[in-house]
Coordinates of C-alpha atoms (C1' of nucleotides) in Angstrom, one line a residue:
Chain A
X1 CA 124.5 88.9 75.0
X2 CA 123.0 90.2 71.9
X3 CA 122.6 86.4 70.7
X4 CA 119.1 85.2 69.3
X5 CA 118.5 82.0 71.0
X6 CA 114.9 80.1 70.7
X7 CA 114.8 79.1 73.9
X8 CA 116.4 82.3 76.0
X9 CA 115.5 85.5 75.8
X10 CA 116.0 87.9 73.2
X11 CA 116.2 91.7 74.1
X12 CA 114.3 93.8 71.7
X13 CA 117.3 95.8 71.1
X14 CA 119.3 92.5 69.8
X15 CA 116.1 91.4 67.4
X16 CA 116.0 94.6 65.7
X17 CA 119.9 94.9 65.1
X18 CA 119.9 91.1 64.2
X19 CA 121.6 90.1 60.9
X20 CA 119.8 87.8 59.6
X21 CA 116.0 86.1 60.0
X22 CA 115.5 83.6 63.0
X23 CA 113.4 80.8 62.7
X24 CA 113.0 80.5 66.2
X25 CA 112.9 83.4 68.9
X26 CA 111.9 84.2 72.2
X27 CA 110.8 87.8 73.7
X28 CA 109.1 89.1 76.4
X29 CA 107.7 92.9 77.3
X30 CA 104.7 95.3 77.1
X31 CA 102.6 96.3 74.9
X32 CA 102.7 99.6 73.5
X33 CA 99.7 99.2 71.0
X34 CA 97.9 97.2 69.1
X35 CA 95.8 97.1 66.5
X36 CA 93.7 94.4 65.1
X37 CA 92.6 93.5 61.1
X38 CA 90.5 90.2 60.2
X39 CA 92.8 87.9 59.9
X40 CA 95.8 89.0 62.3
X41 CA 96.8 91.4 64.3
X42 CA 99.5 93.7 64.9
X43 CA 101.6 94.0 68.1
X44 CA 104.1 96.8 69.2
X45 CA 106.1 94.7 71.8
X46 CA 108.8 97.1 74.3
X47 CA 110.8 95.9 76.3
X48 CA 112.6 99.3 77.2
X49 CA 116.4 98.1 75.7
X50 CA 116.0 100.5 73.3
X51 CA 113.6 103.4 72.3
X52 CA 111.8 101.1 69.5
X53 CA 109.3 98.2 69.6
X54 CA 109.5 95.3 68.0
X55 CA 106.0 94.1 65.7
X56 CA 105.0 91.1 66.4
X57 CA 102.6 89.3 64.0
X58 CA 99.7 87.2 65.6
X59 CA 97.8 85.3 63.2
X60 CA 94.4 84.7 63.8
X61 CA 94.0 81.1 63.2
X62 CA 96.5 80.4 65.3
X63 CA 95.6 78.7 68.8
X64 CA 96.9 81.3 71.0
X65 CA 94.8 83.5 69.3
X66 CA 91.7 84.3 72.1
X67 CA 95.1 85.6 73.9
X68 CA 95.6 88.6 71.7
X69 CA 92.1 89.9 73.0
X70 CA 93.6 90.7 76.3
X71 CA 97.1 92.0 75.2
X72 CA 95.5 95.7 75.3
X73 CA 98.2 98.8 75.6
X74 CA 100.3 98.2 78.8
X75 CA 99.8 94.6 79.3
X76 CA 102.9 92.2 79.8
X77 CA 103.3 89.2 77.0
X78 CA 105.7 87.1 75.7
X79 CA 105.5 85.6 72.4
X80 CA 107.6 82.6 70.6
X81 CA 107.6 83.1 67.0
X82 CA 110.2 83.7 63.7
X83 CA 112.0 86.9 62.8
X84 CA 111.3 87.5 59.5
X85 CA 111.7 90.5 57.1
X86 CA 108.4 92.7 57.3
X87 CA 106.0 92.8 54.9
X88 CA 105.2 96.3 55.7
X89 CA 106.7 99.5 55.6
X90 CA 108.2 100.9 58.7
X91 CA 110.6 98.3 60.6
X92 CA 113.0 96.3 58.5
X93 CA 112.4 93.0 61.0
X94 CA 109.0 92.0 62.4
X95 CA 108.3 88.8 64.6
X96 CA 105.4 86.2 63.5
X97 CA 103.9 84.5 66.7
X98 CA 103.6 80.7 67.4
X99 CA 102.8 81.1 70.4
X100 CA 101.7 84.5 72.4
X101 CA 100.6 84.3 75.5
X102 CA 99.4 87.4 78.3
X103 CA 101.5 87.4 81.6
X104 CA 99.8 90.2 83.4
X105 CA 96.5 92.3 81.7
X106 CA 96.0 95.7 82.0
X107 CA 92.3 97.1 81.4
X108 CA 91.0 100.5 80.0
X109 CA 92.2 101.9 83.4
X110 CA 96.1 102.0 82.5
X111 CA 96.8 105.4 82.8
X112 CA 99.5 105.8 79.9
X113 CA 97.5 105.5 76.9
X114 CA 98.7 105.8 73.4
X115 CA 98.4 109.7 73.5
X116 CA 100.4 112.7 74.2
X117 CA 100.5 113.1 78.2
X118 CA 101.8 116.3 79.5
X119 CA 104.7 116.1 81.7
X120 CA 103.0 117.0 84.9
X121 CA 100.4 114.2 84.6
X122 CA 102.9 111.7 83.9
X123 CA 104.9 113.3 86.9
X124 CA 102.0 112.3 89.4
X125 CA 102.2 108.6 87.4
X126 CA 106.2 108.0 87.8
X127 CA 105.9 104.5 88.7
X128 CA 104.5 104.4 85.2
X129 CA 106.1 106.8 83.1
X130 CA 109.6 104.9 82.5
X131 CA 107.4 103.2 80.2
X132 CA 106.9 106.2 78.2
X133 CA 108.9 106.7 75.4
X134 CA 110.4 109.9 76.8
X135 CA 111.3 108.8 79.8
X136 CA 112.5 105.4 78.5
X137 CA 115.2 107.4 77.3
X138 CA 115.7 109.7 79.5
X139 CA 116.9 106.9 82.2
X140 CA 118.4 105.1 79.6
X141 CA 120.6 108.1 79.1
X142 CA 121.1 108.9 82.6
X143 CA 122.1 105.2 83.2
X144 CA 124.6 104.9 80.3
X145 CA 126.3 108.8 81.9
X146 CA 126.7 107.5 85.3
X147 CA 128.5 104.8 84.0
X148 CA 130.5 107.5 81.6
X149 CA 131.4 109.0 85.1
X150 CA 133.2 106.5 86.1
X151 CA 135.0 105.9 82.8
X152 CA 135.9 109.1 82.7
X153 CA 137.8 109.6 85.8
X154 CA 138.7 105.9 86.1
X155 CA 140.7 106.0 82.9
X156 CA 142.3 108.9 84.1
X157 CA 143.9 107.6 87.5
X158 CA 141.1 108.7 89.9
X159 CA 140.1 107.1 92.8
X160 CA 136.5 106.7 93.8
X161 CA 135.5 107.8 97.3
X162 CA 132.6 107.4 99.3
X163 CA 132.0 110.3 101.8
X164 CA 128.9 110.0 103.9
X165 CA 125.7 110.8 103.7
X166 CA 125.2 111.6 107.3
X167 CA 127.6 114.2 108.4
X168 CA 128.1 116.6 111.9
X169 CA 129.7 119.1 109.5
X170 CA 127.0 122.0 109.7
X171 CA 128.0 124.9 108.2
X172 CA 130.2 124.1 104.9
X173 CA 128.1 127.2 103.5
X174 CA 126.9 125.0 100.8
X175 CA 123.2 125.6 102.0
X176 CA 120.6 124.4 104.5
X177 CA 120.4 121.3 105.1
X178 CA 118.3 117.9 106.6
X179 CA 118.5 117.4 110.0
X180 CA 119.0 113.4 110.9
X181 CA 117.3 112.6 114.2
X182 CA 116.1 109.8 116.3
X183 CA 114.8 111.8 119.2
X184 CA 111.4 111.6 120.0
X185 CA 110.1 115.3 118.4
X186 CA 106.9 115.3 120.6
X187 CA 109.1 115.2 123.4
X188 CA 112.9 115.3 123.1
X189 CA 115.0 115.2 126.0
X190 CA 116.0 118.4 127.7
X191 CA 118.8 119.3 130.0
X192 CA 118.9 121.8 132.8
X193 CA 118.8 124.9 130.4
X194 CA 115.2 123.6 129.1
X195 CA 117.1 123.1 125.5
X196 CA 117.0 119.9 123.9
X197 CA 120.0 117.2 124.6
X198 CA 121.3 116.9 121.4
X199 CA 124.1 114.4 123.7
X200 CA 121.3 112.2 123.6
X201 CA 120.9 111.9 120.1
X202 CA 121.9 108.8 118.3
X203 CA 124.9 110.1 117.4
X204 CA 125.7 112.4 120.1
X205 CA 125.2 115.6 118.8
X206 CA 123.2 116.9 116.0
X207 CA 123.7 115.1 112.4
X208 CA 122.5 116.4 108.9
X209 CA 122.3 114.8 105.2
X210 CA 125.1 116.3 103.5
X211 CA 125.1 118.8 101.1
X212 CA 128.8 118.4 99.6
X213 CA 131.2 115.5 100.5
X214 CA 133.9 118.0 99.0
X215 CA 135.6 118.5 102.6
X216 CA 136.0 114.4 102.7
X217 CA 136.6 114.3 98.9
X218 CA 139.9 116.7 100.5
X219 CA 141.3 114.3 102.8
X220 CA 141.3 111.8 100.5
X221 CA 143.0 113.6 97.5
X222 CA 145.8 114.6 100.5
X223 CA 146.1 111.1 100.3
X224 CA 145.5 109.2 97.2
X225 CA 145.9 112.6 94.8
X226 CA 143.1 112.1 92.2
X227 CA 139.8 111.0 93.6
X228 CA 136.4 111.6 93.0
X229 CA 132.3 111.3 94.6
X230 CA 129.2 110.5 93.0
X231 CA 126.6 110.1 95.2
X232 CA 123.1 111.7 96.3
X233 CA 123.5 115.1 97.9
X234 CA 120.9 117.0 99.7
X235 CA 119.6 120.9 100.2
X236 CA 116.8 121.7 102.2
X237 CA 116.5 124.9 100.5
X238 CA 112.7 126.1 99.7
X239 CA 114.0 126.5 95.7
X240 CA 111.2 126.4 93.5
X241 CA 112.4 126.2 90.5
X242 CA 113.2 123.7 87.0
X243 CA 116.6 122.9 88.0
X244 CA 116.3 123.0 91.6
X245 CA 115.9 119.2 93.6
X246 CA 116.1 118.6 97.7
X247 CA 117.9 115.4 96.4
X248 CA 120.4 115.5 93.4
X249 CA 123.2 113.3 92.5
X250 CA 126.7 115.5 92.7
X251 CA 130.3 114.6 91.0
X252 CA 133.0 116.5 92.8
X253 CA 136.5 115.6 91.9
X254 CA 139.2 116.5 94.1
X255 CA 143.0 116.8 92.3
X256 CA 146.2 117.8 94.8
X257 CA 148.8 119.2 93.1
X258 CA 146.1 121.3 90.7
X259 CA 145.7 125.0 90.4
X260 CA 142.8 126.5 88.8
X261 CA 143.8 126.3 85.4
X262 CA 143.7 122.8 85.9
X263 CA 140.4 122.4 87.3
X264 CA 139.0 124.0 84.6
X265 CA 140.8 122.1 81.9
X266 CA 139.4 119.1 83.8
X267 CA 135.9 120.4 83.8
X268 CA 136.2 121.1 80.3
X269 CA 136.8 117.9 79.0
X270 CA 134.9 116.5 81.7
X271 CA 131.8 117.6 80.3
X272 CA 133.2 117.4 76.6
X273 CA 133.6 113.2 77.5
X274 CA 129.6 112.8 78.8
X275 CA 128.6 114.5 75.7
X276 CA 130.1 112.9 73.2
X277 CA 129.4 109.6 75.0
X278 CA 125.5 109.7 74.6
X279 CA 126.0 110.6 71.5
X280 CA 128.5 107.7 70.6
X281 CA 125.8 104.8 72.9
X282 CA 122.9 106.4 73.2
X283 CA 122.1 107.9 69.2
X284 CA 118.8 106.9 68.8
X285 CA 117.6 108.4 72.5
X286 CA 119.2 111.4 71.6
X287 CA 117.2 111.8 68.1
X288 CA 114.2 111.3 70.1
X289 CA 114.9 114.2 72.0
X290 CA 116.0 116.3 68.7
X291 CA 112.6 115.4 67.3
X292 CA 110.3 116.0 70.1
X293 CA 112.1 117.9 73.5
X294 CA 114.3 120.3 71.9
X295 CA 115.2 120.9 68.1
X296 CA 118.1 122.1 68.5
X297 CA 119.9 119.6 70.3
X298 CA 122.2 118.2 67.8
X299 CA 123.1 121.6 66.7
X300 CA 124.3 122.6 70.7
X301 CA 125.8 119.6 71.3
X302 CA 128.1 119.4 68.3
X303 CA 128.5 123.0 68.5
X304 CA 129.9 122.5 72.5
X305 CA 131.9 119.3 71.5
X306 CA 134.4 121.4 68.5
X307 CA 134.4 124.1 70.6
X308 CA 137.0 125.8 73.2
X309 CA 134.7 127.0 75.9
X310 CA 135.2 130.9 76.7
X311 CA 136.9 131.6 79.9
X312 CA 136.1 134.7 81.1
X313 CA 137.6 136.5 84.5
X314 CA 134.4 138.0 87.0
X315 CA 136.2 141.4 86.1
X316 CA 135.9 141.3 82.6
X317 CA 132.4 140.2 82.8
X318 CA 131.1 142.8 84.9
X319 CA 132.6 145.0 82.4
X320 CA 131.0 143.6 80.0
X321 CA 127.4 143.6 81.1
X322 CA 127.8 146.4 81.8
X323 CA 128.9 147.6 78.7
X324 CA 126.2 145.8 76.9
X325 CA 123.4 149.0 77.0
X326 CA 121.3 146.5 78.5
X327 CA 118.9 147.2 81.3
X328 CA 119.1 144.6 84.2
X329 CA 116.6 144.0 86.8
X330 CA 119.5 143.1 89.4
X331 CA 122.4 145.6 89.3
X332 CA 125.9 145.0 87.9
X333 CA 128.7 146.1 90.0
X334 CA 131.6 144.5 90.7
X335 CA 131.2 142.9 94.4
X336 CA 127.8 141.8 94.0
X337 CA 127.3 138.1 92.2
X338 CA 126.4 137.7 89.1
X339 CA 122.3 136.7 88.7
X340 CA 120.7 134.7 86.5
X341 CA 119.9 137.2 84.4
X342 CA 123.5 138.0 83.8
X343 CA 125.1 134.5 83.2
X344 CA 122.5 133.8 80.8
X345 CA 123.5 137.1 78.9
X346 CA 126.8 135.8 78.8
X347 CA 126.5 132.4 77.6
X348 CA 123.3 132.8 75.4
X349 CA 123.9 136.1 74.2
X350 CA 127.2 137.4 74.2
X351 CA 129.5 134.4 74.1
X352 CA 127.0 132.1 72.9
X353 CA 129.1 129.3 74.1
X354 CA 129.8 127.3 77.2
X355 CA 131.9 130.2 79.5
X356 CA 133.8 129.4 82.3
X357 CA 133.9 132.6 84.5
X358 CA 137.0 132.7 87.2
X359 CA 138.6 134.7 89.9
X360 CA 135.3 136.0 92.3
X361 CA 135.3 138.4 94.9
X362 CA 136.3 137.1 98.1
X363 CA 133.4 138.1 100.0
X364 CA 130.9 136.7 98.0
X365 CA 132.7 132.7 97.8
X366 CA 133.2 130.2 100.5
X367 CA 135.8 130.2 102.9
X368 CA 138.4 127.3 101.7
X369 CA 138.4 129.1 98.4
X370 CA 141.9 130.3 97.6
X371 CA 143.3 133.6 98.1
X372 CA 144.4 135.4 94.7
X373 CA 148.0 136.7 95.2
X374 CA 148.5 140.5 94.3
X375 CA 145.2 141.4 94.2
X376 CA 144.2 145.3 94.5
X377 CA 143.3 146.3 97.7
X378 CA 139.2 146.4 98.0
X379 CA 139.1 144.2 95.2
X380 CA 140.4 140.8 96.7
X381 CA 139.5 138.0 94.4
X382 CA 139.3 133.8 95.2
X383 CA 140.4 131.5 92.6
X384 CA 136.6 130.5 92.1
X385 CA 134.8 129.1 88.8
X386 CA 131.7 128.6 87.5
X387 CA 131.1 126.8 84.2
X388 CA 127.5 128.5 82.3
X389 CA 125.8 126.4 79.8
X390 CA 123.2 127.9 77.2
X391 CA 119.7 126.8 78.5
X392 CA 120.5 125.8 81.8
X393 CA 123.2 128.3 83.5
X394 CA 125.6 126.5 86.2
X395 CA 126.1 123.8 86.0
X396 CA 129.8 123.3 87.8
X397 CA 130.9 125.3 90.8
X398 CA 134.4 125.1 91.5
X399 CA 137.7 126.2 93.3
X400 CA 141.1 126.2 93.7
X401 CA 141.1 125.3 97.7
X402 CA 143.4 127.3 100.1
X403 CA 146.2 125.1 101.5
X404 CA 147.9 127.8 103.0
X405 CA 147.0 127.5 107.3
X406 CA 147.5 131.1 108.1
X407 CA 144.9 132.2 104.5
X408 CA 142.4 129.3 105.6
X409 CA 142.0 130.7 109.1
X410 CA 141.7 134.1 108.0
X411 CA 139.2 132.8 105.5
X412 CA 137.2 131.3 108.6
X413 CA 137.2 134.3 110.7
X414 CA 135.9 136.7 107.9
X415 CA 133.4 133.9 107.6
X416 CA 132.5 133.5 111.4
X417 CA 133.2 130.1 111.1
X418 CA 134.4 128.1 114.2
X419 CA 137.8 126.5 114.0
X420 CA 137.4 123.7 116.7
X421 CA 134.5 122.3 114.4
X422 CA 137.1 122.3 111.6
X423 CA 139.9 120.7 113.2
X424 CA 140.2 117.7 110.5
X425 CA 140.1 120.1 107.5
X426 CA 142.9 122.8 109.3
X427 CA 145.0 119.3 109.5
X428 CA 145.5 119.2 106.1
X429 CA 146.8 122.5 105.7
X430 CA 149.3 121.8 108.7
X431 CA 150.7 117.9 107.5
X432 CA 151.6 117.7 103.8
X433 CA 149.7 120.6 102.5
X434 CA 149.6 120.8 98.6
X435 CA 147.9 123.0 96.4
X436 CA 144.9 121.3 94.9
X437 CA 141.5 121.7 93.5
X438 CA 138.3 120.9 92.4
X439 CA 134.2 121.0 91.0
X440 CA 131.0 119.8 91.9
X441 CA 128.7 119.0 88.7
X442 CA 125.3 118.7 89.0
X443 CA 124.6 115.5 87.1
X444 CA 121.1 116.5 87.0
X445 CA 121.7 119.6 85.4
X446 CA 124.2 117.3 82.8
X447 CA 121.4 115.5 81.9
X448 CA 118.9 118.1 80.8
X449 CA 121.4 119.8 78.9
X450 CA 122.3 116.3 77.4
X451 CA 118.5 115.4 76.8
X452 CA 117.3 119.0 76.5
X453 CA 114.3 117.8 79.2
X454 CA 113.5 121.4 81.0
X455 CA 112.9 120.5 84.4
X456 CA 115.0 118.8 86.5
X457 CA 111.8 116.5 88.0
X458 CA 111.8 115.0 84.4
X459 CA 115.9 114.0 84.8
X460 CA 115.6 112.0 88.1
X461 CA 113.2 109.0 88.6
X462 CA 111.6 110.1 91.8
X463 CA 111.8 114.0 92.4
X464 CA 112.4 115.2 95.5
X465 CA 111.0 119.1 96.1
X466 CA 109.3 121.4 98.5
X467 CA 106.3 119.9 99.2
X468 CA 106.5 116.7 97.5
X469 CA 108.1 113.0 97.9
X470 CA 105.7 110.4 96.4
X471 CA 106.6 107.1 95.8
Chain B
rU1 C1' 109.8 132.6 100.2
rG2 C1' 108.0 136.5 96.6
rC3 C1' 105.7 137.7 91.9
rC4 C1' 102.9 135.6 87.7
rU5 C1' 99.7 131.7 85.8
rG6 C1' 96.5 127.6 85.8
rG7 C1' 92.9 123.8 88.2
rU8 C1' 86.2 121.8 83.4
rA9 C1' 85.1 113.8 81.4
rG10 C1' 90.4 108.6 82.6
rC11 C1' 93.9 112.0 79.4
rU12 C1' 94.6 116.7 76.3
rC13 C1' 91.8 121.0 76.0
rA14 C1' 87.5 124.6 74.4
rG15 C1' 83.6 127.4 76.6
rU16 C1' 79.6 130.8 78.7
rG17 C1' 76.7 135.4 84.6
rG18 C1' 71.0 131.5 83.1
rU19 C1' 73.7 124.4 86.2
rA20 C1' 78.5 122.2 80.0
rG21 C1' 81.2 120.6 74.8
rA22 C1' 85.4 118.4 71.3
rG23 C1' 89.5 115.0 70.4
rC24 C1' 91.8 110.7 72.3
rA25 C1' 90.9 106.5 75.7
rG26 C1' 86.7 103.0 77.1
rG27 C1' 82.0 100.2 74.9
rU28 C1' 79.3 98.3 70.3
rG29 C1' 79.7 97.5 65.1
rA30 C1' 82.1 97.8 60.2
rC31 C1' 86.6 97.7 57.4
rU32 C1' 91.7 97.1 56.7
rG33 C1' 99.5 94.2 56.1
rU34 C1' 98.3 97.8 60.1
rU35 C1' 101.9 101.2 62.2
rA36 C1' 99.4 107.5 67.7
rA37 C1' 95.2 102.8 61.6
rU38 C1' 90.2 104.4 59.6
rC39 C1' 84.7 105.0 59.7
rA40 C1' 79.7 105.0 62.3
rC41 C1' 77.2 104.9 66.9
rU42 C1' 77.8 105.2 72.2
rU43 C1' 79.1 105.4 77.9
rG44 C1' 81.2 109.1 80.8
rG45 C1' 81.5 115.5 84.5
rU46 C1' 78.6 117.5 92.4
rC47 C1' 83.5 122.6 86.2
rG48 C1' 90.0 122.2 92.9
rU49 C1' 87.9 123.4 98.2
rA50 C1' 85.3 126.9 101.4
rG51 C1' 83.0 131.5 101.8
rG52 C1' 81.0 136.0 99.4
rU53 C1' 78.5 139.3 95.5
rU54 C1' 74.0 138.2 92.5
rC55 C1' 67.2 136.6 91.3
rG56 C1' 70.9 133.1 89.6
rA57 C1' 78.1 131.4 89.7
rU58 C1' 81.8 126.7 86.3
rC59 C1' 82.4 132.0 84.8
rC60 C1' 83.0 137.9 89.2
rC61 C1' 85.5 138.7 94.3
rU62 C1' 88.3 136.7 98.8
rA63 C1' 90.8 132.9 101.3
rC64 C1' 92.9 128.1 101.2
rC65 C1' 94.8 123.6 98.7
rC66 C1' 97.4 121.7 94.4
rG67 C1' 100.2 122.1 89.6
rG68 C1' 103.4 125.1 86.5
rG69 C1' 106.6 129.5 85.2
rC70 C1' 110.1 133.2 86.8
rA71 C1' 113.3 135.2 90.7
rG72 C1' 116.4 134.4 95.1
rC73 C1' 119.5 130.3 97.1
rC74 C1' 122.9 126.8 94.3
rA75 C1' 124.7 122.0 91.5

RNA sequence: UGCCUGGUAGCUCAGUGGUAGAGCAGGUGACUGUUAAUCACUUGGUCGUAGGUUCGAUCCCUACCCGGGCAGCCA
């Protein structure tokens, strides 16, 4: 790895950071462009290790030469030549062919050409666009912060769980959901009240993708304290929006023996660790973006690295938005949640800072949230949090969860929830109960505030949203 | 789902109530250690779909389809 051999492959990544000239070296990729003079002609050659090509010399008298011809922008070669300092300004290492041959052409059709695309065209071309430069990087960055997941909680002494995909569980309040069938839908089976047989479904009785595997994620930190999912989640909400998907990927960490504080010291540094790890491995992606997404990325990033994010009760912010003299298209009053409108107000404008607001009304959260001791009488709060980014809004939504049976079910009957369907998650609250907690991260959402991409189509290889699933 | 906005050449866009242009890409040629190379010439479009108004619609109106933005829902 990272070795120049002349016989294996070098990555372009390893020839541009290489030490010294090669007299012998062996690389394969696309073209990006090229661009031909009389007597030679110059190749960009990416391979998509790394945001920059690699220039590769083809001489003209040399026998391969027809070849070059062919190699238009998009085409697949692979060349054998010497790295050699360049003659030119630009690159400090450039490769001179001695042999170049084209593995697979591609003609004047090729739909990314050397030009500025806009994001929606190359949306419609995404089995092409990971060979953009923007989206090179991109899915280099998202591959290098999955894997900075894992780091993170691994190092830490958290297991890693996988709850399904397909779950029963069909009202966790999280939002509406997929419904997973095999019956025939032109003609289902039907029992004596006319009603389709769900019995006769494959499972038995009506299945869904999930939309949260934090109920699972639960049991297993009753069990093994510190775990954590990553995996696809689901929502078949009609959300039309930049940072809405029907598929995302979710990170929901699970911690017994954790009270709120916790949680949000976890989410802190949580988010603090995937930042400063693109910047650490993925430098050059990141200037990309700097230069041409969002200028000032560097700037935020650095700014939410050195600093304490705000934490901020709901009280206090309702008082002060509406202290601010502003005029808000959606009411503030305490009891109603806060909009978008709102939580951008706090993070952009008056905090300007990542804010962590805590402690929501009860009637507003979901039902496993916990109950907030001594709290005044109409104003029952749960120990709820939501971590606000600049530019993007939520981006974690989190809880302390109530382990306390006789809290729980009240929790479910203010809810109208049905305790027989619930049996499992009352268990835990009867056998062993401790106090725990924990967030769901959008990683999504992490990566356009990483990256400073805008929609959250651009963040995932193949969107999923109303109305559209190509490829 | 609601409101707003857009749909003109392969791509990015301009344009006008009298049936259309530019840049890039493509083609031809020139030139050059070039670097989204440059220069000259050149191919290319039933102006989203269906109705309507009008002597006449790409332009005005209506509906629909598709894209995008914002809001709600949330991660």
């Amino acid at each position: 790895m990272g070795q120049i051999s002349p016989m294996l492959r070098t990555l372009v990544k390893d020839a541009l950071n290489a030490a010294a000239p090669a007299n012998a070296i062996f690389l394969q990729g696309w073209v990006r462009t090229r661009r031909d003079a009389k007597a030679l002609s110059f190749i960009e050659l990416n391979d998509g290790s790394c945001l920059k090509g690699l220039q590769v010399i083809v001489d003209a008298t040399l026998p391969d030469y027809a070849e070059v011809a062919r190699a238009n922008t998009g085409a697949s070669v692979e060349v054998h030549g010497k790295l050699v300092e360049s003659k030119g300004q630009g690159q400090k290492w450039e490769v001179v062919a001695t042999a170049f041959k084209v593995l697979g052409e591609a003609d004047a059709t090729y739909p990314l050409q050397k030009k500025g695309h806009t994001l929606e065209f190359l949306r419609e071309i995404a089995h092409l666009r990971p060979r953009s430069n923007l989206f090179g990087a991109v899915f280099r960055v998202r591959s290098r912060l999955a894997y900075a997941v894992h780091q993170f909680f691994q190092e830490r002494g958290f297991h890693y769980v996988h709850t399904p995909i397909i779950t029963a569980s069909d009202a966790e309040g999280a939002g509406d959901m997929f419904r997973v069938t095999t019956l025939d839908l032109e003609n289902p089976p039907r029992g004596e009240d006319k009603h389709v047989d769900n019995a006769k479904d494959f499972f038995g009785k009506k299945t869904f993708l999930t939309v949260s595997g934090q109920l699972e994620g639960e049991i297993f930190a009753h069990a093994l304290s510190n775990i954590y999912t990553f995996g696809p989640t689901f929502r078949a909400e009609n959300s039309n929006t930049s940072r809405h998907a029907a598929e995302f990927w979710m990170i929901e960490p699970e911690v017994a023996f954790c009270d709120l504080q916790g949680n949000m010291d976890l989410a802190e540094a949580f988010v603090k660790h995937l930042i400063r790890d693109a910047k650490e491995h993925c430098a050059a992606d990141l200037e990309f973006f700097a230069k041409f997404v969002d200028k000032d990325l560097m700037t935020r990033l650095d700014f939410v690295l050195e600093k304490p994010f705000v934490r901020c009760s709901y009280t206090e912010a309702v008082e002060i938005l509406a202290k601010s003299g502003k005029t808000w298209e959606h009411p503030v009053a305490w009891g109603a949640n806060l909009q978008a409108e709102h939580e951008r107000f706090l993070t952009e404008e008056h905090f300007k800072c990542p804010t962590t607001v805590y402690n929501y009304p009860r009637a507003i959260k979901a039902f496993y949230m916990r109950q907030n001791d001594g709290t005044a009488e109409g104003r029952e709060t749960v120990a709820a949090m939501d971590l606000l980014v600049p530019g993007i809004g939520e981006i974690i939504g989190g809880s302390q969860r109530e382990e306390r049976l006789d809290k729980l079910r009240a929790g479910m009957a203010l809810h109208h929830l049905d305790e027989k369907a619930y049996w499992w998650y009352l268990d835990l609250r009867r056998y062993g109960s401790v106090p725990h907690a924990g967030f769901g991260l959008g990683f999504e959402r992490m990566l356009m505030f990483v990256t400073g991409v805008g929609n959250i189509r651009d963040v995932i290889p193949f969107a999923r949203t109303p109305g559209t699933a190509d490829f």
